[in-house]
Coordinates of N, CA and C in Angstrom, one line a residue:
M8 N 63.8 122.2 66.7 CA 62.7 122.4 66.1 C 63.4 123.0 64.7
T9 N 63.1 122.8 63.4 CA 63.6 123.1 62.4 C 63.6 124.2 61.8
D10 N 63.9 124.9 60.9 CA 64.3 126.5 60.7 C 62.7 126.7 60.2
D11 N 62.0 125.5 59.6 CA 61.0 126.1 58.9 C 59.8 125.9 60.1
A12 N 59.0 127.1 60.1 CA 57.9 127.2 61.1 C 56.7 126.1 60.7
P13 N 56.2 125.5 61.7 CA 55.1 125.1 61.7 C 53.8 125.7 61.2
E14 N 52.8 125.3 60.2 CA 51.5 125.8 59.9 C 50.8 125.9 60.9
F15 N 49.9 126.7 60.7 CA 48.7 126.6 61.9 C 47.3 126.8 61.0
C16 N 46.4 126.2 60.8 CA 45.5 126.1 60.0 C 44.1 125.8 60.8
P17 N 43.1 126.8 60.6 CA 41.6 126.2 61.0 C 41.3 125.0 60.4
L18 N 40.5 124.4 61.3 CA 40.1 123.1 61.0 C 38.7 122.5 61.8
G19 N 37.6 123.3 60.8 CA 36.4 123.0 61.5 C 36.2 124.4 62.3
I20 N 34.9 124.1 63.2 CA 34.5 125.3 64.0 C 35.1 125.2 65.4
D21 N 35.8 124.2 65.7 CA 36.2 123.8 66.9 C 38.0 123.4 66.5
G22 N 38.6 123.7 65.9 CA 39.9 122.7 65.7 C 40.9 123.8 65.0
I23 N 41.9 123.2 65.6 CA 43.0 124.4 64.9 C 43.9 122.9 64.4
L24 N 44.8 122.8 63.0 CA 45.6 121.8 62.8 C 46.9 122.8 62.9
V25 N 47.8 121.8 63.6 CA 49.1 122.4 63.5 C 50.1 121.1 62.9
R26 N 50.4 122.1 61.5 CA 51.3 120.7 60.5 C 53.1 121.0 60.5
F27 N 53.5 120.2 61.0 CA 55.0 120.5 61.3 C 55.7 119.9 59.5
A28 N 55.0 119.6 58.9 CA 55.6 118.9 57.3 C 54.5 118.2 56.6
R29 N 54.5 118.6 55.2 CA 53.7 118.1 54.5 C 54.0 116.5 53.8
V30 N 55.5 116.3 54.0 CA 56.0 114.9 53.7 C 56.5 114.4 54.8
L31 N 55.9 113.1 55.0 CA 56.7 112.3 56.4 C 58.4 112.3 56.5
T32 N 58.8 112.6 57.3 CA 60.2 112.9 57.9 C 60.2 112.3 59.2
E33 N 61.3 111.8 59.8 CA 61.5 111.4 61.4 C 61.4 112.7 62.1
E34 N 62.1 113.4 61.7 CA 61.9 114.9 62.3 C 60.5 115.6 62.7
A35 N 60.0 115.5 61.6 CA 58.5 116.0 61.4 C 57.6 115.3 62.3
N36 N 57.9 114.0 62.4 CA 57.1 112.9 63.3 C 57.2 113.5 64.8
A37 N 58.8 113.3 65.1 CA 59.2 113.7 66.3 C 58.6 114.8 66.9
Q38 N 58.3 116.1 65.9 CA 57.9 117.3 66.5 C 56.5 117.3 66.9
A39 N 55.7 116.6 65.8 CA 54.2 116.1 66.1 C 53.9 115.6 67.4
L40 N 54.9 114.4 67.6 CA 54.4 114.1 69.1 C 55.0 114.6 70.5
A41 N 56.1 115.4 70.2 CA 56.5 116.3 70.9 C 55.3 117.1 71.8
F42 N 55.4 117.8 70.3 CA 53.9 119.0 70.6 C 52.8 118.6 71.0
R43 N 52.3 117.3 70.7 CA 51.1 116.7 71.4 C 51.0 116.7 73.1
D44 N 52.5 116.2 73.1 CA 52.8 116.2 74.7 C 52.8 117.1 75.5
A45 N 53.3 118.3 74.4 CA 53.6 119.8 75.3 C 52.2 120.3 75.4
V46 N 51.3 120.2 74.6 CA 50.1 121.0 74.5 C 49.3 120.2 75.9
A47 N 49.3 118.8 75.7 CA 49.0 118.3 77.1 C 49.2 118.5 78.4
V48 N 50.7 118.9 78.3 CA 51.1 119.3 79.7 C 50.6 120.8 80.1
A49 N 50.8 121.8 79.1 CA 50.5 123.2 79.2 C 48.7 123.2 79.6
A50 N 48.1 122.6 79.5 CA 46.7 122.4 80.0 C 46.1 124.0 79.6
L51 N 46.1 124.3 78.4 CA 45.4 125.6 78.2 C 43.9 125.8 78.1
P52 N 43.2 126.7 78.6 CA 42.0 126.8 78.9 C 41.1 126.8 77.7
G53 N 40.2 125.6 77.9 CA 39.2 125.4 76.6 C 39.7 124.3 75.4
V54 N 41.1 123.9 75.9 CA 41.4 122.6 75.0 C 40.9 121.6 75.2
G55 N 40.2 120.6 74.3 CA 39.8 119.5 74.5 C 40.9 118.3 73.9
E56 N 40.1 117.5 72.8 CA 41.0 116.5 72.3 C 42.4 117.3 71.6
I57 N 43.4 116.2 71.9 CA 44.7 116.8 71.1 C 45.2 115.6 70.4
A58 N 44.8 115.3 69.2 CA 45.3 114.1 68.2 C 46.0 114.3 67.2
S59 N 47.4 113.5 67.5 CA 48.6 113.4 66.4 C 48.3 112.5 65.4
S60 N 48.9 113.0 64.1 CA 48.9 111.9 63.5 C 50.4 111.9 62.6
L61 N 50.7 111.6 61.4 CA 52.1 111.5 61.3 C 53.0 112.9 61.4
T62 N 52.5 113.8 61.0 CA 53.3 115.0 60.9 C 52.3 116.3 61.3
S63 N 51.6 115.9 62.2 CA 50.4 117.1 62.3 C 49.8 116.8 63.8
V64 N 49.3 117.7 64.3 CA 48.3 117.4 65.4 C 47.0 118.6 65.3
R65 N 45.9 118.0 65.7 CA 44.6 118.7 65.5 C 44.3 118.6 67.3
V66 N 44.1 120.1 67.5 CA 43.7 120.5 68.7 C 42.5 121.1 68.5
S67 N 41.8 120.6 69.6 CA 40.3 120.9 69.2 C 39.9 122.0 70.8
F68 N 38.9 122.9 70.6 CA 38.9 123.6 72.1 C 37.3 123.8 71.9
D69 N 36.8 124.3 72.7 CA 35.6 125.1 73.3 C 36.0 126.4 73.0
P70 N 34.7 126.9 71.9 CA 34.8 128.5 71.7 C 34.0 129.1 73.0
T71 N 33.3 128.7 73.7 CA 33.0 129.5 74.8 C 33.9 129.4 75.5
V72 N 35.0 129.1 75.5 CA 36.1 129.6 76.6 C 36.9 130.1 76.1
T73 N 37.7 129.7 74.9 CA 38.5 130.6 74.2 C 38.4 131.0 72.6
S74 N 39.3 131.7 72.3 CA 39.0 131.7 70.6 C 39.8 131.3 70.1
R75 N 39.7 131.4 68.6 CA 41.0 130.6 67.8 C 42.2 131.4 67.8
V76 N 41.9 132.6 67.7 CA 42.9 133.6 67.7 C 43.7 133.4 68.4
S77 N 43.5 133.5 70.1 CA 44.0 133.5 71.1 C 44.5 132.2 71.3
L78 N 44.1 131.1 70.9 CA 44.7 129.7 71.3 C 45.6 129.9 70.4
M79 N 45.8 129.6 68.8 CA 46.7 129.9 67.9 C 48.0 130.6 68.8
E80 N 47.8 131.8 69.0 CA 49.0 132.4 69.8 C 49.6 131.5 70.9
Q81 N 48.7 131.1 71.4 CA 49.2 130.3 72.8 C 50.2 128.9 72.2
L82 N 49.5 128.4 71.4 CA 50.0 127.3 70.6 C 51.5 127.4 69.9
R83 N 51.5 128.6 69.5 CA 52.9 129.1 68.6 C 54.0 129.0 69.7
E84 N 53.3 129.7 70.9 CA 54.6 129.6 71.9 C 54.6 128.4 72.7
V85 N 54.0 127.3 72.6 CA 54.2 126.0 73.0 C 55.5 125.6 71.6
T86 N 55.2 125.6 70.7 CA 56.2 125.0 69.7 C 57.4 125.6 70.2
Q87 N 57.6 127.0 70.3 CA 59.0 127.7 70.7 C 59.7 126.9 72.1
T88 N 58.8 126.1 72.7 CA 59.5 125.4 74.2 C 60.0 124.2 73.9
L89 N 59.8 123.6 72.7 CA 60.5 122.3 72.4 C 61.5 122.3 72.6
S90 N 62.5 121.4 73.2 CA 63.6 121.2 73.3 C 64.2 119.9 72.4
A91 N 65.3 120.0 72.3 CA 66.0 119.1 71.7 C 65.7 117.3 72.3
Q92 N 65.8 117.8 73.5 CA 65.5 116.3 74.4 C 64.1 115.8 74.1
A93 N 63.2 116.8 73.9 CA 61.7 116.3 73.7 C 61.6 115.6 73.0
L94 N 62.4 115.4 71.6 CA 62.4 115.0 70.4 C 62.9 113.9 70.5
T95 N 63.3 113.6 71.3 CA 63.8 111.8 71.7 C 63.3 111.1 72.2
P96 N 63.2 109.8 71.9 CA 62.7 108.4 72.5 C 63.1 108.5 74.1
K97 N 61.8 108.4 74.5 CA 61.5 108.1 76.2 C 61.7 106.7 76.3
R98 N 62.0 105.7 75.5 CA 62.0 104.4 75.7 C 62.8 103.5 74.4
L99 N 63.1 102.5 74.6 CA 64.2 101.8 73.8 C 63.9 100.4 73.7
W100 N 62.8 99.8 72.7 CA 62.7 98.6 73.0 C 63.9 97.8 72.1
H101 N 64.5 96.5 72.6 CA 65.4 95.6 72.2 C 64.5 94.2 71.6
I102 N 64.6 94.3 70.6 CA 63.3 93.1 70.3 C 64.1 91.9 69.2
P103 N 64.1 90.9 69.8 CA 64.7 89.5 69.0 C 63.8 89.2 67.6
V104 N 64.2 89.1 66.7 CA 63.9 88.9 65.5 C 64.6 87.7 64.5
A105 N 64.1 86.6 64.3 CA 64.1 85.5 63.4 C 64.4 86.1 61.9
I106 N 65.4 86.0 61.3 CA 65.6 86.3 60.2 C 66.3 85.1 59.3
G107 N 65.9 84.0 59.7 CA 66.6 82.9 58.6 C 65.5 82.4 58.1
P108 N 65.8 81.1 56.9 CA 65.1 81.0 55.9 C 63.7 80.5 56.4
D109 N 63.5 80.0 57.7 CA 62.1 79.4 58.0 C 61.4 80.5 58.4
H110 N 61.9 81.6 58.6 CA 60.8 82.5 59.1 C 60.9 84.2 58.5
A111 N 61.5 84.1 57.1 CA 61.8 85.4 56.5 C 61.8 85.2 55.1
P112 N 60.5 84.4 54.6 CA 60.3 84.2 53.2 C 60.4 85.0 52.0
Q113 N 60.4 86.0 52.2 CA 60.2 87.0 51.2 C 61.3 88.1 51.5
L114 N 62.4 88.1 52.3 CA 63.5 88.7 52.6 C 64.2 89.0 51.3
A115 N 64.7 88.2 50.5 CA 65.6 87.9 49.2 C 64.7 88.7 48.3
E116 N 63.4 88.6 48.1 CA 62.8 89.7 47.1 C 62.6 91.0 47.5
A117 N 62.2 91.3 48.9 CA 62.8 92.9 49.2 C 63.9 93.3 49.0
A118 N 65.0 92.8 49.2 CA 66.0 93.2 49.4 C 66.4 93.4 47.9
A119 N 66.0 92.5 46.9 CA 66.4 92.8 45.4 C 65.7 93.9 44.9
L120 N 64.5 94.2 45.4 CA 63.5 95.4 45.2 C 64.4 97.1 45.6
A121 N 65.0 96.2 47.3 CA 65.6 97.5 47.7 C 67.3 97.9 47.0
G122 N 67.4 96.8 46.2 CA 68.7 97.3 45.5 C 70.0 96.7 46.3
V123 N 69.9 96.1 47.3 CA 70.6 95.5 48.6 C 70.9 94.0 48.2
T124 N 71.9 93.4 49.2 CA 72.0 91.8 49.1 C 71.5 91.7 50.4
E125 N 71.0 90.5 50.5 CA 70.2 89.9 52.0 C 71.0 90.5 53.3
D126 N 72.2 89.9 53.0 CA 73.4 90.7 54.4 C 73.3 91.9 54.7
Q127 N 73.1 92.6 53.4 CA 72.9 94.2 53.5 C 71.6 94.6 54.3
A128 N 70.4 93.9 53.6 CA 69.0 94.3 54.1 C 68.9 94.0 55.8
V129 N 69.6 92.7 55.9 CA 69.3 92.3 57.5 C 70.3 93.5 58.4
A130 N 71.6 93.9 57.9 CA 72.3 94.8 58.6 C 71.5 96.1 58.8
E131 N 71.1 96.7 57.6 CA 70.2 97.8 57.9 C 68.8 97.6 59.0
I132 N 68.3 96.5 58.8 CA 67.3 96.2 59.6 C 67.7 96.4 61.0
T133 N 68.9 95.9 61.2 CA 69.3 95.3 62.6 C 70.1 96.7 62.8
G134 N 70.8 97.5 62.2 CA 71.6 98.4 62.4 C 71.3 99.8 63.0
Q135 N 69.9 99.9 63.1 CA 69.7 101.4 63.3 C 68.6 101.5 64.5
D136 N 68.5 102.5 65.2 CA 67.1 102.7 66.1 C 65.9 103.0 65.2
L137 N 64.8 102.2 65.2 CA 63.8 102.8 64.3 C 62.7 103.3 65.2
R138 N 62.0 104.5 65.0 CA 60.9 105.1 65.9 C 59.3 104.5 65.3
V139 N 58.9 104.3 66.3 CA 57.4 104.1 66.2 C 56.7 105.4 65.9
I140 N 56.7 105.5 64.6 CA 56.0 106.9 63.9 C 54.5 106.9 64.2
A141 N 53.8 105.4 64.4 CA 52.3 105.5 64.3 C 52.1 104.1 64.9
I142 N 50.8 103.9 65.3 CA 50.2 102.6 66.0 C 48.6 103.0 65.0
G143 N 48.4 101.4 64.3 CA 47.1 101.9 63.5 C 47.1 100.6 62.8
F144 N 45.8 100.6 62.0 CA 45.2 99.4 61.1 C 45.0 98.1 61.8
A145 N 45.6 97.8 62.8 CA 45.2 96.8 63.9 C 45.6 97.2 65.5
P146 N 44.5 97.0 66.4 CA 45.1 97.5 67.6 C 46.6 97.1 68.0
G147 N 47.2 98.4 68.3 CA 48.7 97.9 68.9 C 49.6 97.9 67.9
Q148 N 49.4 98.1 66.7 CA 50.1 97.6 65.6 C 51.0 98.7 65.1
P149 N 52.4 98.4 65.5 CA 53.3 99.5 65.0 C 54.1 99.8 63.7
Y150 N 54.1 101.0 63.3 CA 54.6 101.7 62.1 C 56.0 101.9 62.3
L151 N 57.2 101.3 61.9 CA 58.6 101.8 62.8 C 59.2 102.3 61.4
G152 N 59.8 103.3 61.4 CA 60.7 104.1 60.6 C 62.0 105.0 61.1
M153 N 62.4 105.6 60.0 CA 62.6 105.4 58.7 C 63.8 104.7 58.3
L154 N 63.8 103.6 57.1 CA 64.5 102.9 56.6 C 65.1 103.7 55.4
P155 N 66.5 103.5 55.1 CA 66.9 104.3 54.1 C 66.2 104.5 52.8
P156 N 66.2 105.5 51.9 CA 65.4 105.7 50.8 C 65.3 104.6 50.0
H157 N 66.1 103.8 49.8 CA 65.9 102.6 48.9 C 65.1 101.4 49.2
W158 N 64.6 101.8 50.3 CA 63.5 101.0 50.8 C 62.1 101.5 50.4
N159 N 62.3 102.3 49.5 CA 60.8 102.8 49.3 C 60.3 101.7 47.9
I160 N 59.9 100.3 48.5 CA 59.7 99.2 47.5 C 58.2 99.4 47.3
P161 N 57.7 98.8 46.1 CA 56.1 98.7 46.0 C 55.5 97.7 46.3
R162 N 54.4 97.7 47.1 CA 53.7 96.7 47.2 C 53.7 95.4 46.2
Q163 N 53.3 94.3 47.2 CA 53.1 93.1 46.0 C 52.4 93.1 44.8
G164 N 52.3 92.4 44.0 CA 51.2 92.7 42.9 C 50.0 91.8 43.0
S165 N 50.0 91.1 44.4 CA 48.8 90.2 44.7 C 49.3 90.1 46.5
L166 N 47.7 89.9 46.8 CA 47.6 89.6 48.5 C 48.1 88.4 49.0
T167 N 48.7 88.8 50.1 CA 49.2 87.3 50.9 C 48.0 86.8 51.6
E168 N 47.4 85.8 51.7 CA 46.3 85.8 52.3 C 46.0 85.9 53.9
S169 N 47.4 85.8 54.6 CA 47.7 85.5 56.1 C 49.1 85.5 56.5
L170 N 49.4 86.2 57.4 CA 50.6 86.1 57.9 C 50.5 86.3 59.3
P171 N 51.5 85.7 60.2 CA 51.3 85.2 61.3 C 51.7 86.5 62.7
R172 N 50.7 86.5 63.5 CA 50.9 87.4 64.5 C 52.3 87.7 64.9
G173 N 53.1 88.8 64.9 CA 54.4 88.9 65.2 C 55.5 89.0 64.2
A174 N 54.8 88.7 62.8 CA 55.7 88.9 61.5 C 56.4 90.2 61.3
L175 N 57.3 90.5 60.9 CA 58.1 91.6 60.4 C 57.6 92.1 59.1
I176 N 57.1 92.7 58.6 CA 56.8 93.2 57.7 C 57.4 94.7 56.8
A177 N 58.1 94.4 55.8 CA 58.5 95.7 54.8 C 57.5 96.3 54.1
A178 N 57.0 97.7 54.7 CA 56.3 98.3 53.8 C 56.6 99.7 53.4
V179 N 57.3 99.9 52.3 CA 57.8 101.4 52.0 C 58.9 101.3 52.7
R180 N 59.2 102.3 53.4 CA 60.5 102.6 54.0 C 60.2 102.6 55.5
Q181 N 59.1 101.4 56.0 CA 58.7 101.3 57.3 C 58.8 100.0 57.4
L182 N 58.9 99.4 58.7 CA 58.5 98.0 59.2 C 57.4 98.2 60.1
I183 N 57.0 96.7 60.1 CA 55.4 96.8 61.2 C 55.5 95.0 61.5
I184 N 55.3 95.2 62.9 CA 55.1 94.1 63.8 C 53.8 93.9 63.7
W185 N 53.5 92.6 62.9 CA 52.3 92.4 62.9 C 51.6 91.9 64.1
A186 N 50.3 92.6 64.4 CA 49.5 92.7 65.8 C 48.7 91.5 65.8
A187 N 48.2 91.0 64.7 CA 47.5 89.5 64.7 C 47.3 89.0 63.3
D188 N 47.0 87.5 63.1 CA 46.8 87.1 61.8 C 46.1 87.7 60.7
A189 N 46.7 88.1 60.1 CA 45.9 88.9 59.1 C 46.3 88.9 57.8
P190 N 45.8 89.4 56.6 CA 46.5 89.2 55.1 C 47.0 90.9 55.1
T191 N 47.8 91.0 53.9 CA 48.8 91.9 53.5 C 49.5 91.9 51.9
G192 N 49.7 93.1 51.6 CA 50.1 93.3 50.3 C 51.4 93.5 50.4
W193 N 52.2 93.2 51.5 CA 53.4 93.8 52.1 C 54.4 92.6 52.0
R194 N 55.7 92.5 52.2 CA 56.7 91.4 52.2 C 56.9 91.0 53.9
H195 N 56.9 89.8 53.8 CA 57.3 88.8 55.1 C 58.9 89.0 55.1
I196 N 59.8 89.8 56.3 CA 60.9 89.4 56.2 C 61.6 89.4 57.5
G197 N 60.8 88.9 58.3 CA 61.1 88.3 59.8 C 60.1 88.1 60.4
Q198 N 60.4 87.4 61.8 CA 59.6 87.1 62.6 C 59.9 87.1 64.2
T199 N 59.0 87.9 64.9 CA 59.3 88.0 66.2 C 58.2 87.0 67.1
A200 N 58.6 87.2 68.5 CA 57.6 86.3 69.3 C 56.9 87.2 70.0
F201 N 57.1 88.7 69.6 CA 56.8 89.7 70.5 C 55.1 89.8 70.4
E202 N 54.3 90.1 71.1 CA 53.0 90.2 71.5 C 52.7 91.7 71.4
V203 N 52.2 92.5 70.1 CA 52.5 94.2 70.7 C 51.0 94.6 71.1
Y204 N 50.3 93.7 71.4 CA 48.8 94.0 71.7 C 48.6 92.5 72.6
R205 N 48.0 93.2 73.7 CA 47.7 91.6 74.9 C 46.4 92.7 75.4
P206 N 45.3 92.3 74.9 CA 44.0 92.9 75.3 C 43.7 92.9 76.8
D207 N 44.3 91.6 77.5 CA 44.0 91.2 78.8 C 45.1 92.1 80.2
A208 N 46.1 92.7 79.5 CA 47.1 93.5 80.2 C 46.8 94.8 80.5
A209 N 47.0 95.6 81.6 CA 46.7 96.8 82.0 C 47.0 97.6 81.4
E210 N 48.2 97.6 80.4 CA 48.5 98.3 79.2 C 48.6 97.6 78.1
P211 N 47.3 97.5 77.2 CA 47.5 96.4 76.3 C 48.2 96.7 74.9
F212 N 48.5 98.1 74.6 CA 49.5 98.5 73.6 C 51.0 98.2 74.2
A213 N 51.7 97.7 73.9 CA 53.2 97.6 74.4 C 53.8 98.8 74.2
F214 N 53.7 99.2 72.6 CA 54.5 100.5 72.1 C 53.8 101.9 72.3
A215 N 54.3 102.8 72.5 CA 53.7 104.3 72.3 C 54.2 105.2 71.3
P216 N 53.9 105.7 70.2 CA 54.3 106.6 69.4 C 55.5 107.6 69.6
G217 N 56.5 107.3 69.2 CA 57.8 107.9 69.9 C 58.7 107.1 70.3
D218 N 58.3 105.9 70.6 CA 59.3 104.8 71.1 C 60.5 104.6 70.1
A219 N 61.5 103.8 70.5 CA 62.8 103.7 69.7 C 62.5 102.1 69.6
V220 N 63.0 101.3 68.6 CA 62.8 100.0 68.4 C 64.4 99.6 67.8
R221 N 65.2 98.6 68.5 CA 66.3 98.2 67.9 C 66.2 96.4 67.7
F222 N 65.9 96.0 66.5 CA 66.0 94.7 66.3 C 67.5 94.0 66.5
A223 N 67.3 92.6 67.1 CA 68.6 91.9 67.0 C 68.1 90.5 66.6
R224 N 69.2 89.8 65.7 CA 68.9 88.9 65.0 C 69.0 87.8 65.7
V225 N 68.2 86.7 65.7 CA 68.1 85.2 66.4 C 68.3 84.3 65.5
S226 N 68.8 83.1 65.7 CA 68.7 82.2 64.9 C 67.2 81.5 64.9
D227 N 67.1 80.6 64.0 CA 65.8 80.0 64.1 C 65.4 79.0 65.1
H228 N 66.5 78.2 65.7 CA 66.7 77.5 66.9 C 66.3 78.7 68.3
E229 N 67.1 79.6 68.1 CA 67.0 80.7 69.3 C 65.3 81.2 69.4
F230 N 64.8 81.5 68.0 CA 63.4 81.6 67.7 C 62.3 80.9 68.6
S231 N 62.7 79.7 68.0 CA 61.7 78.5 68.8 C 61.6 78.6 70.1
A232 N 62.7 78.8 71.0 CA 62.6 78.9 72.3 C 62.0 80.1 72.8
L233 N 62.3 81.0 72.1 CA 61.4 82.3 72.6 C 59.9 82.5 72.2
H234 N 59.8 81.3 71.2 CA 58.2 81.5 70.8 C 57.8 80.7 72.1
Q235 N 58.1 79.7 73.0 CA 57.7 79.3 73.7 C 57.5 79.9 75.1
G236 N 57.7 80.9 75.1 CA 57.9 81.9 76.3 C 56.3 82.5 76.4
D237 N 56.5 83.6 77.1 CA 55.0 83.7 77.8 C 54.5 85.4 77.0
G238 N 55.1 85.2 75.8 CA 54.6 86.5 74.7 C 55.6 87.6 74.8
N239 N 56.4 87.7 75.5 CA 57.4 88.7 75.9 C 58.5 88.6 74.7
G240 N 58.5 87.5 74.0 CA 59.4 87.0 72.9 C 61.0 87.5 73.1
G241 N 61.5 87.7 74.7 CA 62.7 88.2 74.9 C 62.9 89.7 74.6
A242 N 62.0 90.3 74.5 CA 61.9 91.9 74.5 C 62.1 92.3 75.7
R243 N 63.1 93.4 75.4 CA 63.4 94.3 76.8 C 63.3 95.7 76.6
C244 N 62.5 96.6 77.2 CA 62.3 97.9 77.4 C 63.4 98.8 78.2
E245 N 63.9 99.5 77.5 CA 65.2 100.5 77.9 C 64.2 102.0 78.4
V246 N 64.0 102.0 79.4 CA 63.8 103.7 79.8 C 64.9 104.3 79.8
L247 N 64.6 105.9 78.5 CA 65.8 106.7 78.0 C 65.7 108.0 78.9
R248 N 64.5 108.3 79.4 CA 64.0 109.5 79.8 C 62.7 109.6 80.5

């Protein structure tokens, strides 16, 4: 936990919002996700749905079983139990990505907006572990962060009508792996052969919030071979804890 205590706010007649920050940071996101998991494990009487957002968690409760005052005190105690290990990723995904001329049509534009060279941009994309901070917009679609502050780049002035499934998108300080062919106002800076959403699989969503992702650059030729595979695209999942 940070030195700043989370905020506990009433939310409706049967909810409590626990807010770890008002601005998205990796640490606040990790705290929210760890807290959500800890509340689920605690199995507190009267607690219903536990839903996390980027930096906060809504805990619903049954007023006939517990009171807001009592539950708030119990939730404060849960925040004190969060260990440093609980804030670390449980899994690390290693994902090949093609960033050659055939599969990164807007890399140069994105790099220029970020104030770096293309080589520097690639080094920053592949040189750090990014965290799945949220799943959304499309089924299984991950938002990965955070890139350095200079990646706080604006949206495009016009909409790209469609980008293919597996496209790697730069969106502010986040990267997104496109779950399905869809339009976007953000920039296409690479291509994976990894299917983040498989509706027929036992676990349709490949990622869970809090997972870590490490990209490895491959050539266009290597990507073509991966693209002919089983939808895993050469990805490998490493269990960390």
